[in-house]
Amino acid sequence: ALQFFSRNPNEPPLVFHWFPFIGSTITYGMDPPTFFTENREKYGDVFTFILLGKKTTVYVGPNGNDFILNGKLRDVSAEDIYTVLTTPVFGKDVVYDCPNSKLMEQKKFMKIALTTEAFRSYVPIISHEVTSYFKTNKDFKGKSGIVNISAKMAEITIFTASHALQGSDIRGKFDESLAALYHDLDMGFSPINFMLHWAPLPWNRRRDHAQRTVAQIYMNTIKERRAQGNTAGLDMLTHLMNSSYKDGTKVPDHEVAHMMIALLMAGQHSSSSTSSWIMLRLAQNPAIMEELYQEQIRALGSDLPPLKYEDLAKLPLNQAIVKETLRLHAPIHSIMRAVKQPMPVPNTKYVIPTSHVLLAAPGVSASDPGYFPNPDIWDPHRWDPSSPNAPTINRSDVEDEKIDYGYGLVSKGSASPYLPFGAGRHRCIGEHFANVQLQTITAEVVRLFKFRNPDGSDKLIGTDYASLFSRPLEPANIYWERRQ
Ligand code: HEM
């Protein structure tokens, strides 16, 4: 009752809880989407809960996404929240360990590298990685079997992303030392590290050692490439090596190395989780997997020639698989910002004080029946406008405003309930790459296999929210059978 009486009327309603400090940490942490949906029903679109002692204010729906993700620099800060986790993993002077204006320039460098010409070169690289993986991997010997697909997709994601984005010299190093080092770096991303990032714990020491070693591998590769005159490729490393800030300074090698770590970490978790969900959804829906196969035969010919970048646009169902999987399984369920000065919420009496953290959860509108009929059904066909489940996005009152934060025009997101890649200043620059990677992987898997659940049912495994990026609980077993 105390919390009720002490409540400031200009603050949003506080989610009921029994214990101070712990507050709603457990119920939120076990299943964030359910927590958001239930509390939205009780309290409305804006509410506050206690996360490890911190007042955390959620604002869901398109207006909430816009309020948080397009907040002004003097009002909200991402780096204040993330830097304790990311700086030891990525390294100094990049992303959240520098002023936001520098991040915007760095994002521009990364985005410029992702050209159509580069994507054209990536598709055959990704295809080749996928087919040779399934040819040689010991768990895919023979005609059929059962496998924990999440472990396999994690490897395929790192091989495809490192080869395409980082180049064949870096990819070669993943077979040996680099994969283990990345695993150690990953440990730095456990949510517990929001509190213990500084502690001299064994995994933090391994994290720090891995950061230095991986950065050195990139810096040595840069030197080798310069010595060989190999500075004209289409991969990200080459592009960053040749970039300069607006004031004319060349991007220093250690910053290139740290950006490369940041890119691989950002892309790896989200793409690996999404590709696992895609495979699990196909195992749950074998008829759709068959439709995908038929789509390729119809669009590309029954001899199924090697995939090209241009082919991806001819496979609308294959594209919709990625889109629909991200609607229900977006790996980033909570986007946080520190509040730098009191923020009035438009059209309400609320003012969010600087003692709060803001939390955007775009997944809430992506599963809202007001926008997506039968939202809990994974239905890739809903992205066909004639489908009865097609999105009823009725926000014609709001223009899809675009804005330039320094790395090209991006959507403000206020018009769309579907934002798996975020919006505004911190929006993802890897969306197009992720789509190319995920669509290519899916198309190649469909050519090779038929999947189903091991027990033949249509059930789906639950979600593991214990890490910063959500993913399927393990083991996520599927039954696979090679096509003739
Ligand atoms: C930012 C999602 C793949 C690089 C973001 C954000 C989201 C997101 C939601 C915004 C975070 C925030 O506002 O705090 C995804 C999803 C992916 C994916 C769902 C795959 C399915 C990738 C890939 C790359 C990448 C492949 C690299 C090639 C980045 C970068 C940022 C970002 C550099 C900017 C961070 C910032 O400005 O603060 N991503 N991402 N992402 N992502 Fe991705």
Coordinates of C-alpha atoms and ligand atoms in Angstrom, one line a residue:
A1 CA 0.0 0.0 0.0
L2 CA 2.9 2.3 0.7
Q3 CA 3.9 2.5 -2.9
F4 CA 0.4 3.6 -3.7
F5 CA 0.4 6.6 -1.3
S6 CA 3.9 7.7 -2.1
R7 CA 3.2 7.8 -5.8
N8 CA 3.9 11.0 -7.6
P9 CA 0.7 11.8 -9.7
N10 CA 2.9 12.9 -12.6
E11 CA 4.6 9.5 -12.8
P12 CA 3.1 6.6 -14.7
P13 CA 1.4 3.8 -12.7
L14 CA 3.8 1.5 -10.9
V15 CA 3.4 -2.3 -11.5
F16 CA 2.4 -4.0 -8.2
H17 CA 5.2 -5.9 -6.5
W18 CA 5.9 -7.4 -3.1
F19 CA 9.6 -6.8 -2.6
P20 CA 11.7 -3.6 -3.0
F21 CA 14.7 -3.8 -5.3
I22 CA 13.6 -7.1 -6.8
G23 CA 10.3 -5.6 -7.8
S24 CA 9.2 -7.2 -11.0
T25 CA 12.7 -8.4 -12.1
I26 CA 11.7 -12.1 -12.0
T27 CA 8.3 -11.9 -13.8
Y28 CA 9.8 -9.5 -16.4
G29 CA 12.9 -11.6 -16.8
M30 CA 11.2 -14.9 -17.3
D31 CA 8.9 -13.8 -20.1
P32 CA 9.1 -10.1 -21.1
P33 CA 6.4 -10.2 -23.9
T34 CA 3.8 -11.7 -21.5
F35 CA 4.8 -9.2 -18.8
F36 CA 4.3 -6.3 -21.2
T37 CA 1.0 -7.5 -22.6
E38 CA -0.5 -8.3 -19.1
N39 CA 0.6 -5.0 -17.6
R40 CA -0.6 -3.0 -20.7
E41 CA -4.0 -4.5 -20.1
K42 CA -4.0 -3.4 -16.5
Y43 CA -2.2 0.0 -16.6
G44 CA -2.4 1.2 -20.3
D45 CA 0.4 1.9 -22.7
V46 CA 2.7 3.7 -20.2
F47 CA 3.7 2.0 -16.9
T48 CA 6.7 1.7 -14.6
F49 CA 8.2 -1.4 -13.0
I50 CA 11.1 -2.1 -10.8
L51 CA 14.0 -3.8 -12.5
L52 CA 16.9 -4.5 -10.1
G53 CA 16.0 -1.5 -8.0
K54 CA 15.7 0.8 -11.0
K55 CA 12.3 2.4 -12.0
T56 CA 11.9 1.3 -15.6
T57 CA 9.2 3.0 -17.6
V58 CA 7.7 1.1 -20.5
Y59 CA 5.8 2.9 -23.3
V60 CA 4.4 0.4 -25.8
G61 CA 2.7 1.0 -29.2
P62 CA 3.8 3.1 -32.1
N63 CA 3.6 6.4 -30.1
G64 CA 5.8 4.9 -27.4
N65 CA 8.3 3.6 -29.9
D66 CA 8.6 7.1 -31.4
F67 CA 8.8 8.8 -28.0
I68 CA 11.7 6.6 -26.9
L69 CA 13.6 5.8 -30.1
N70 CA 13.4 9.3 -31.5
G71 CA 14.0 11.0 -28.2
K72 CA 16.3 14.0 -28.5
L73 CA 20.0 13.6 -27.6
R74 CA 19.6 15.9 -24.6
D75 CA 16.7 13.7 -23.3
V76 CA 17.7 10.1 -23.8
S77 CA 21.0 8.2 -24.0
A78 CA 21.7 4.6 -25.1
E79 CA 25.4 4.7 -24.2
D80 CA 24.7 5.5 -20.6
I81 CA 23.0 2.1 -20.4
Y82 CA 25.0 -0.1 -22.7
T83 CA 28.6 1.0 -22.3
V84 CA 29.3 -1.1 -19.2
L85 CA 28.5 -4.2 -21.2
T86 CA 29.7 -3.3 -24.7
T87 CA 33.0 -1.4 -24.1
P88 CA 34.8 -4.4 -22.5
V89 CA 33.6 -6.6 -25.4
F90 CA 34.0 -4.3 -28.4
G91 CA 36.9 -2.2 -27.2
K92 CA 37.6 1.5 -26.8
D93 CA 36.5 4.5 -29.0
V94 CA 33.6 2.9 -30.9
V95 CA 29.8 2.6 -30.7
Y96 CA 28.9 3.5 -27.0
D97 CA 32.5 4.4 -26.0
C98 CA 32.5 7.7 -27.9
P99 CA 30.2 10.7 -28.4
N100 CA 27.0 9.9 -30.3
S101 CA 28.1 12.1 -33.2
K102 CA 31.0 9.7 -33.7
L103 CA 28.8 6.7 -33.6
M104 CA 26.6 8.3 -36.3
E105 CA 29.7 8.6 -38.5
Q106 CA 30.8 5.0 -37.8
K107 CA 27.3 3.8 -38.7
K108 CA 27.5 5.7 -41.9
F109 CA 30.8 3.9 -42.8
M110 CA 29.2 0.6 -42.0
K111 CA 26.1 1.3 -44.0
I112 CA 28.0 2.6 -47.1
A113 CA 29.9 -0.8 -47.2
L114 CA 26.6 -2.6 -47.7
T115 CA 26.0 -1.8 -51.4
T116 CA 24.0 -3.8 -54.0
E117 CA 27.4 -4.7 -55.5
A118 CA 28.6 -6.1 -52.2
F119 CA 25.3 -8.1 -51.7
R120 CA 25.7 -9.6 -55.2
S121 CA 29.1 -10.9 -54.2
Y122 CA 27.8 -12.2 -50.8
V123 CA 25.0 -14.5 -52.0
P124 CA 27.3 -17.0 -53.7
I125 CA 29.6 -16.9 -50.7
I126 CA 26.7 -17.6 -48.2
S127 CA 25.3 -20.3 -50.5
H128 CA 28.7 -22.0 -50.7
E129 CA 29.2 -21.9 -46.9
V130 CA 25.7 -23.4 -46.3
T131 CA 26.0 -26.3 -48.8
S132 CA 29.5 -27.2 -47.8
Y133 CA 28.5 -27.2 -44.1
F134 CA 25.8 -29.7 -44.7
K135 CA 28.1 -31.8 -46.9
T136 CA 30.7 -32.2 -44.2
N137 CA 29.1 -31.7 -40.8
K138 CA 29.1 -35.0 -38.8
D139 CA 25.5 -34.5 -37.5
F140 CA 24.2 -34.5 -41.1
K141 CA 25.7 -37.8 -42.2
G142 CA 23.3 -40.2 -44.0
K143 CA 19.7 -39.7 -45.2
S144 CA 17.9 -38.5 -42.1
G145 CA 18.4 -37.8 -38.4
I146 CA 17.5 -35.6 -35.4
V147 CA 19.6 -32.6 -34.5
N148 CA 19.7 -29.6 -32.1
I149 CA 19.2 -27.0 -34.9
S150 CA 20.1 -24.0 -32.7
A151 CA 23.7 -25.2 -32.3
K152 CA 24.0 -25.7 -36.1
M153 CA 22.5 -22.4 -37.0
A154 CA 24.9 -20.6 -34.7
E155 CA 27.8 -22.1 -36.6
I156 CA 26.3 -21.4 -40.0
T157 CA 25.6 -17.8 -39.1
I158 CA 29.2 -17.1 -38.0
F159 CA 30.7 -18.8 -41.0
T160 CA 28.4 -17.0 -43.5
A161 CA 28.6 -13.6 -41.8
S162 CA 32.4 -13.7 -41.3
H163 CA 33.1 -14.9 -44.8
A164 CA 30.8 -12.4 -46.5
L165 CA 31.2 -9.3 -44.3
Q166 CA 34.8 -9.8 -43.1
G167 CA 36.5 -11.5 -45.9
S168 CA 38.0 -15.0 -46.6
D169 CA 41.2 -14.3 -44.7
I170 CA 39.2 -13.7 -41.5
R171 CA 36.8 -16.6 -42.2
G172 CA 39.8 -18.9 -42.4
K173 CA 40.7 -18.0 -38.9
F174 CA 37.2 -19.1 -37.6
D175 CA 38.0 -22.7 -38.1
E176 CA 40.8 -22.4 -35.6
S177 CA 41.1 -20.0 -32.8
L178 CA 38.6 -17.3 -33.5
A179 CA 35.4 -19.3 -32.7
A180 CA 36.5 -20.0 -29.2
L181 CA 37.6 -16.4 -28.6
Y182 CA 34.2 -15.2 -29.7
H183 CA 32.6 -17.5 -27.2
D184 CA 34.6 -15.9 -24.4
L185 CA 33.7 -12.4 -25.7
D186 CA 30.0 -13.5 -25.6
M187 CA 30.2 -14.2 -21.9
G188 CA 30.6 -10.4 -21.5
F189 CA 27.0 -10.0 -22.8
S190 CA 25.3 -11.9 -19.9
P191 CA 22.7 -9.6 -18.3
I192 CA 24.4 -10.3 -14.9
N193 CA 27.2 -8.2 -16.3
F194 CA 25.0 -5.1 -16.0
M195 CA 26.0 -5.4 -12.4
L196 CA 29.3 -7.3 -12.4
H197 CA 31.0 -6.0 -15.6
W198 CA 33.9 -4.7 -13.5
A199 CA 34.4 -7.7 -11.3
P200 CA 37.7 -9.7 -11.6
L201 CA 35.7 -12.9 -12.2
P202 CA 37.1 -15.7 -14.4
W203 CA 34.8 -15.1 -17.3
N204 CA 35.5 -11.4 -17.2
R205 CA 39.2 -12.1 -17.4
R206 CA 38.6 -14.4 -20.3
R207 CA 36.5 -11.7 -21.9
D208 CA 39.2 -9.1 -21.6
H209 CA 41.9 -11.5 -22.9
A210 CA 39.6 -12.5 -25.9
Q211 CA 38.9 -8.8 -26.7
R212 CA 42.6 -8.0 -26.9
T213 CA 43.4 -11.1 -28.9
V214 CA 40.6 -10.7 -31.4
A215 CA 41.4 -7.0 -31.9
Q216 CA 45.0 -7.9 -32.5
I217 CA 43.9 -10.5 -35.1
Y218 CA 42.0 -7.8 -37.0
M219 CA 44.9 -5.3 -36.7
N220 CA 47.3 -7.8 -38.0
T221 CA 45.0 -8.7 -40.9
I222 CA 44.8 -5.0 -41.8
K223 CA 48.6 -4.7 -41.9
E224 CA 48.8 -7.9 -44.0
R225 CA 46.3 -6.5 -46.4
R226 CA 48.1 -3.2 -46.7
A227 CA 51.4 -5.0 -47.2
Q228 CA 49.9 -7.1 -50.0
G229 CA 48.2 -4.1 -51.6
N230 CA 44.9 -6.0 -51.0
T231 CA 42.7 -2.9 -50.3
A232 CA 40.0 -3.0 -52.9
G233 CA 37.7 -5.8 -51.9
L234 CA 34.0 -5.5 -51.2
D235 CA 34.0 -6.6 -47.6
M236 CA 33.5 -4.5 -44.5
L237 CA 37.1 -4.6 -43.3
T238 CA 38.4 -3.1 -46.5
H239 CA 35.8 -0.4 -46.5
L240 CA 36.4 0.6 -42.9
M241 CA 40.2 0.6 -43.4
N242 CA 39.7 3.1 -46.2
S243 CA 37.2 5.4 -44.3
S244 CA 37.9 8.9 -42.9
Y245 CA 35.9 11.0 -40.4
K246 CA 34.4 14.3 -41.5
D247 CA 37.4 16.2 -40.0
G248 CA 39.7 14.3 -42.3
T249 CA 41.3 11.9 -39.8
K250 CA 41.6 8.3 -41.1
V251 CA 39.8 5.7 -38.9
P252 CA 42.6 4.3 -36.8
D253 CA 43.3 0.6 -37.0
H254 CA 42.2 -0.1 -33.4
E255 CA 38.8 1.5 -34.1
V256 CA 38.4 -0.5 -37.3
A257 CA 39.2 -3.7 -35.3
H258 CA 36.7 -2.7 -32.6
M259 CA 34.0 -1.9 -35.1
M260 CA 34.5 -5.3 -36.7
I261 CA 34.0 -7.0 -33.3
A262 CA 30.9 -4.8 -32.7
L263 CA 29.4 -5.8 -36.1
L264 CA 30.0 -9.4 -35.7
M265 CA 28.5 -9.4 -32.2
A266 CA 25.5 -7.3 -33.2
G267 CA 24.8 -9.5 -36.2
Q268 CA 25.7 -12.9 -34.8
H269 CA 23.1 -13.1 -32.0
S270 CA 20.2 -11.7 -33.8
S271 CA 20.7 -13.6 -37.0
S272 CA 21.6 -16.9 -35.3
S273 CA 18.5 -16.7 -33.2
T274 CA 16.3 -15.8 -36.1
S275 CA 17.6 -18.5 -38.4
S276 CA 17.0 -21.1 -35.6
W277 CA 13.4 -19.9 -35.3
I278 CA 13.0 -20.1 -39.1
M279 CA 14.1 -23.7 -39.1
L280 CA 11.9 -24.6 -36.1
R281 CA 8.9 -22.9 -37.7
L282 CA 9.5 -24.9 -40.9
A283 CA 9.7 -28.1 -38.9
Q284 CA 6.4 -27.2 -37.3
N285 CA 4.9 -26.4 -40.7
P286 CA 6.3 -29.0 -43.3
A287 CA 3.6 -28.0 -45.8
I288 CA 5.1 -24.5 -45.9
M289 CA 8.6 -25.9 -46.4
E290 CA 7.2 -27.8 -49.4
E291 CA 5.6 -24.6 -50.7
L292 CA 8.9 -22.9 -50.5
Y293 CA 10.5 -25.6 -52.6
Q294 CA 7.8 -25.4 -55.2
E295 CA 8.2 -21.6 -55.2
Q296 CA 11.9 -22.0 -56.2
I297 CA 11.1 -24.5 -58.9
R298 CA 8.5 -22.2 -60.3
A299 CA 10.5 -19.0 -60.2
L300 CA 14.0 -20.3 -60.9
G301 CA 13.5 -23.5 -63.0
S302 CA 13.4 -27.2 -62.0
D303 CA 17.2 -27.6 -62.3
L304 CA 17.5 -25.0 -59.4
P305 CA 20.6 -23.1 -60.7
P306 CA 23.0 -21.5 -58.2
L307 CA 21.3 -18.7 -56.2
K308 CA 22.0 -15.1 -57.2
Y309 CA 21.2 -11.9 -55.3
E310 CA 18.5 -11.0 -57.9
D311 CA 16.7 -14.4 -57.4
L312 CA 15.8 -13.4 -53.8
A313 CA 13.3 -10.9 -55.0
K314 CA 11.6 -13.6 -57.1
L315 CA 10.8 -15.6 -54.0
P316 CA 8.1 -13.7 -52.1
L317 CA 7.2 -16.5 -49.8
N318 CA 10.9 -17.1 -48.9
Q319 CA 11.1 -13.3 -48.1
A320 CA 7.9 -13.5 -46.0
I321 CA 9.3 -16.4 -43.9
V322 CA 12.0 -14.0 -42.6
K323 CA 9.5 -11.2 -42.1
E324 CA 6.9 -13.2 -40.3
T325 CA 9.5 -15.0 -38.1
L326 CA 10.9 -11.6 -37.0
R327 CA 7.3 -10.5 -36.2
L328 CA 6.9 -13.2 -33.6
H329 CA 10.5 -13.8 -32.6
A330 CA 12.3 -10.5 -32.7
P331 CA 15.5 -11.3 -30.8
I332 CA 15.7 -7.8 -29.2
H333 CA 12.6 -7.6 -26.9
S334 CA 13.6 -4.6 -24.8
I335 CA 15.4 -1.4 -26.0
M336 CA 16.6 0.8 -23.1
R337 CA 17.5 4.4 -22.8
A338 CA 18.7 6.5 -19.8
V339 CA 16.6 9.7 -19.2
K340 CA 18.8 12.8 -19.2
Q341 CA 16.2 15.4 -18.3
P342 CA 12.5 15.2 -17.3
M343 CA 10.4 14.1 -20.3
P344 CA 6.7 15.1 -20.5
V345 CA 4.7 12.4 -22.4
P346 CA 2.6 14.1 -25.0
N347 CA -1.2 14.1 -24.4
T348 CA -0.8 12.7 -20.9
K349 CA -0.2 14.2 -17.4
Y350 CA 3.0 12.1 -17.1
V351 CA 6.5 13.4 -16.8
I352 CA 9.3 10.8 -16.8
P353 CA 12.0 11.9 -14.3
T354 CA 15.7 11.4 -14.7
S355 CA 15.7 8.6 -12.1
H356 CA 13.9 6.4 -14.6
V357 CA 15.1 4.2 -17.4
L358 CA 12.9 4.1 -20.5
L359 CA 12.1 0.8 -22.2
A360 CA 10.7 0.4 -25.7
A361 CA 9.2 -3.0 -26.7
P362 CA 8.3 -2.9 -30.4
G363 CA 7.3 -6.6 -30.2
V364 CA 4.2 -5.6 -28.4
S365 CA 2.6 -3.8 -31.3
A366 CA 3.9 -6.6 -33.7
S367 CA 1.7 -9.1 -31.8
D368 CA -1.3 -6.8 -31.3
P369 CA -4.5 -8.1 -32.8
G370 CA -5.4 -4.4 -33.5
Y371 CA -2.7 -4.5 -36.2
F372 CA -2.2 -8.2 -37.0
P373 CA -5.3 -10.5 -37.2
N374 CA -4.8 -13.8 -35.3
P375 CA -1.4 -12.4 -34.1
D376 CA -0.3 -15.6 -32.4
I377 CA -0.4 -17.6 -35.6
W378 CA 2.8 -17.8 -37.6
D379 CA 1.4 -17.2 -41.0
P380 CA 4.0 -16.0 -43.7
H381 CA 1.1 -15.7 -46.2
R382 CA -0.2 -12.7 -44.1
W383 CA 2.3 -10.5 -45.9
D384 CA 0.4 -11.1 -49.1
P385 CA -2.1 -8.2 -49.1
S386 CA -5.0 -10.4 -50.1
S387 CA -4.6 -12.6 -47.1
P388 CA -7.4 -12.5 -44.4
N389 CA -4.6 -12.1 -41.9
A390 CA -2.9 -9.2 -43.7
P391 CA -1.8 -6.4 -41.4
T392 CA -4.6 -3.9 -40.8
I393 CA -2.1 -1.1 -40.2
N394 CA -4.5 1.8 -40.0
R395 CA -2.3 4.7 -39.1
S396 CA -2.9 6.7 -42.3
D397 CA -3.1 9.7 -40.0
V398 CA 0.6 9.4 -39.4
E399 CA 3.1 9.8 -42.3
D400 CA 6.0 7.4 -42.4
E401 CA 8.3 10.3 -41.6
K402 CA 12.0 9.8 -42.5
I403 CA 14.8 11.5 -40.7
D404 CA 18.6 11.8 -41.1
Y405 CA 20.6 11.3 -37.9
G406 CA 23.9 11.4 -39.8
Y407 CA 24.0 7.9 -41.4
G408 CA 21.3 8.2 -44.1
L409 CA 17.5 8.6 -44.0
V410 CA 15.8 6.2 -41.6
S411 CA 12.1 5.8 -40.7
K412 CA 11.0 7.4 -37.4
G413 CA 8.9 4.3 -36.9
S414 CA 5.9 6.2 -35.6
A415 CA 3.7 5.0 -38.4
S416 CA 4.6 1.3 -38.1
P417 CA 3.7 -1.3 -35.5
Y418 CA 6.4 -3.6 -37.0
L419 CA 9.9 -2.6 -36.0
P420 CA 12.1 -5.6 -35.4
F421 CA 15.1 -3.5 -36.5
G422 CA 14.3 -0.5 -34.2
A423 CA 13.9 3.0 -35.4
G424 CA 15.6 6.4 -35.3
R425 CA 19.2 7.3 -34.3
H426 CA 20.1 3.8 -33.1
R427 CA 18.3 1.9 -35.8
C428 CA 19.9 -1.2 -37.2
I429 CA 22.2 -0.8 -40.2
G430 CA 22.4 -4.6 -40.7
E431 CA 18.8 -5.1 -41.8
H432 CA 19.5 -5.6 -45.5
F433 CA 22.5 -7.8 -44.8
A434 CA 20.4 -9.9 -42.3
N435 CA 17.7 -10.3 -44.9
V436 CA 20.1 -11.4 -47.6
Q437 CA 21.8 -13.8 -45.2
L438 CA 18.6 -15.3 -43.8
Q439 CA 16.8 -15.6 -47.1
T440 CA 19.9 -17.3 -48.7
I441 CA 20.3 -19.7 -45.8
T442 CA 16.6 -20.5 -45.9
A443 CA 16.5 -21.0 -49.7
E444 CA 19.5 -23.4 -49.6
V445 CA 18.2 -25.4 -46.6
V446 CA 14.9 -25.8 -48.5
R447 CA 16.7 -27.2 -51.5
L448 CA 18.5 -29.8 -49.4
F449 CA 16.1 -31.0 -46.7
K450 CA 12.6 -31.7 -45.5
F451 CA 12.1 -30.9 -41.8
R452 CA 9.5 -31.9 -39.3
N453 CA 9.2 -32.1 -35.5
P454 CA 10.7 -35.4 -34.2
D455 CA 7.3 -36.5 -32.8
G456 CA 5.5 -35.4 -35.9
S457 CA 3.4 -32.8 -33.9
D458 CA 3.0 -29.1 -34.6
K459 CA 4.2 -27.9 -31.3
L460 CA 6.9 -25.2 -30.8
I461 CA 9.6 -25.0 -28.3
G462 CA 9.6 -22.1 -25.8
T463 CA 11.8 -19.0 -25.7
D464 CA 14.9 -18.5 -23.6
Y465 CA 15.0 -14.9 -22.3
A466 CA 18.1 -15.4 -20.0
S467 CA 20.5 -13.6 -22.3
L468 CA 20.2 -10.1 -23.8
F469 CA 19.0 -11.6 -27.1
S470 CA 16.1 -14.0 -26.8
R471 CA 16.4 -17.4 -28.6
P472 CA 14.9 -20.9 -28.7
L473 CA 15.3 -23.0 -25.5
E474 CA 17.8 -25.8 -26.1
P475 CA 17.9 -28.5 -27.2
A476 CA 15.8 -27.4 -30.1
N477 CA 15.5 -30.7 -31.9
I478 CA 14.2 -31.2 -35.4
Y479 CA 14.0 -34.2 -37.6
W480 CA 15.7 -33.8 -41.0
E481 CA 15.5 -35.8 -44.2
R482 CA 17.5 -35.2 -47.3
R483 CA 15.6 -34.5 -50.5
Q484 CA 16.4 -37.0 -53.3
Ligands
HEM1 C1 20.9 -1.8 -34.0 C2 17.9 -5.7 -34.6 C3 21.2 -7.8 -37.5 C4 24.3 -4.2 -36.7 C5 19.8 -2.7 -33.9 C6 18.6 -2.4 -33.2 C7 17.8 -3.5 -33.4 C8 18.5 -4.4 -34.2 C9 16.4 -3.6 -32.7 C10 18.4 -1.1 -32.4 C11 18.9 -1.2 -31.0 C12 18.7 0.0 -30.1 O1 17.9 0.9 -30.5 O2 19.2 0.1 -29.0 C13 18.6 -6.6 -35.5 C14 18.0 -7.8 -35.9 C15 18.9 -8.4 -36.8 C16 20.1 -7.5 -36.8 C17 16.6 -8.3 -35.6 C18 18.8 -9.7 -37.5 C19 17.8 -10.4 -37.7 C20 22.3 -7.0 -37.6 C21 23.5 -7.2 -38.4 C22 24.3 -6.2 -38.2 C23 23.7 -5.3 -37.2 C24 23.6 -8.4 -39.3 C25 25.7 -6.0 -38.8 C26 26.0 -6.3 -40.0 C27 23.6 -3.2 -36.0 C28 24.2 -2.0 -35.6 C29 23.3 -1.3 -34.8 C30 22.1 -2.2 -34.7 C31 25.6 -1.4 -35.9 C32 23.3 0.1 -34.2 C33 23.4 0.3 -32.8 C34 23.2 1.7 -32.3 O3 23.2 2.7 -33.2 O4 23.1 2.0 -31.1 N1 19.7 -3.9 -34.5 N2 19.8 -6.4 -36.0 N3 22.5 -5.8 -36.9 N4 22.4 -3.3 -35.4 FE1 21.1 -4.8 -35.8

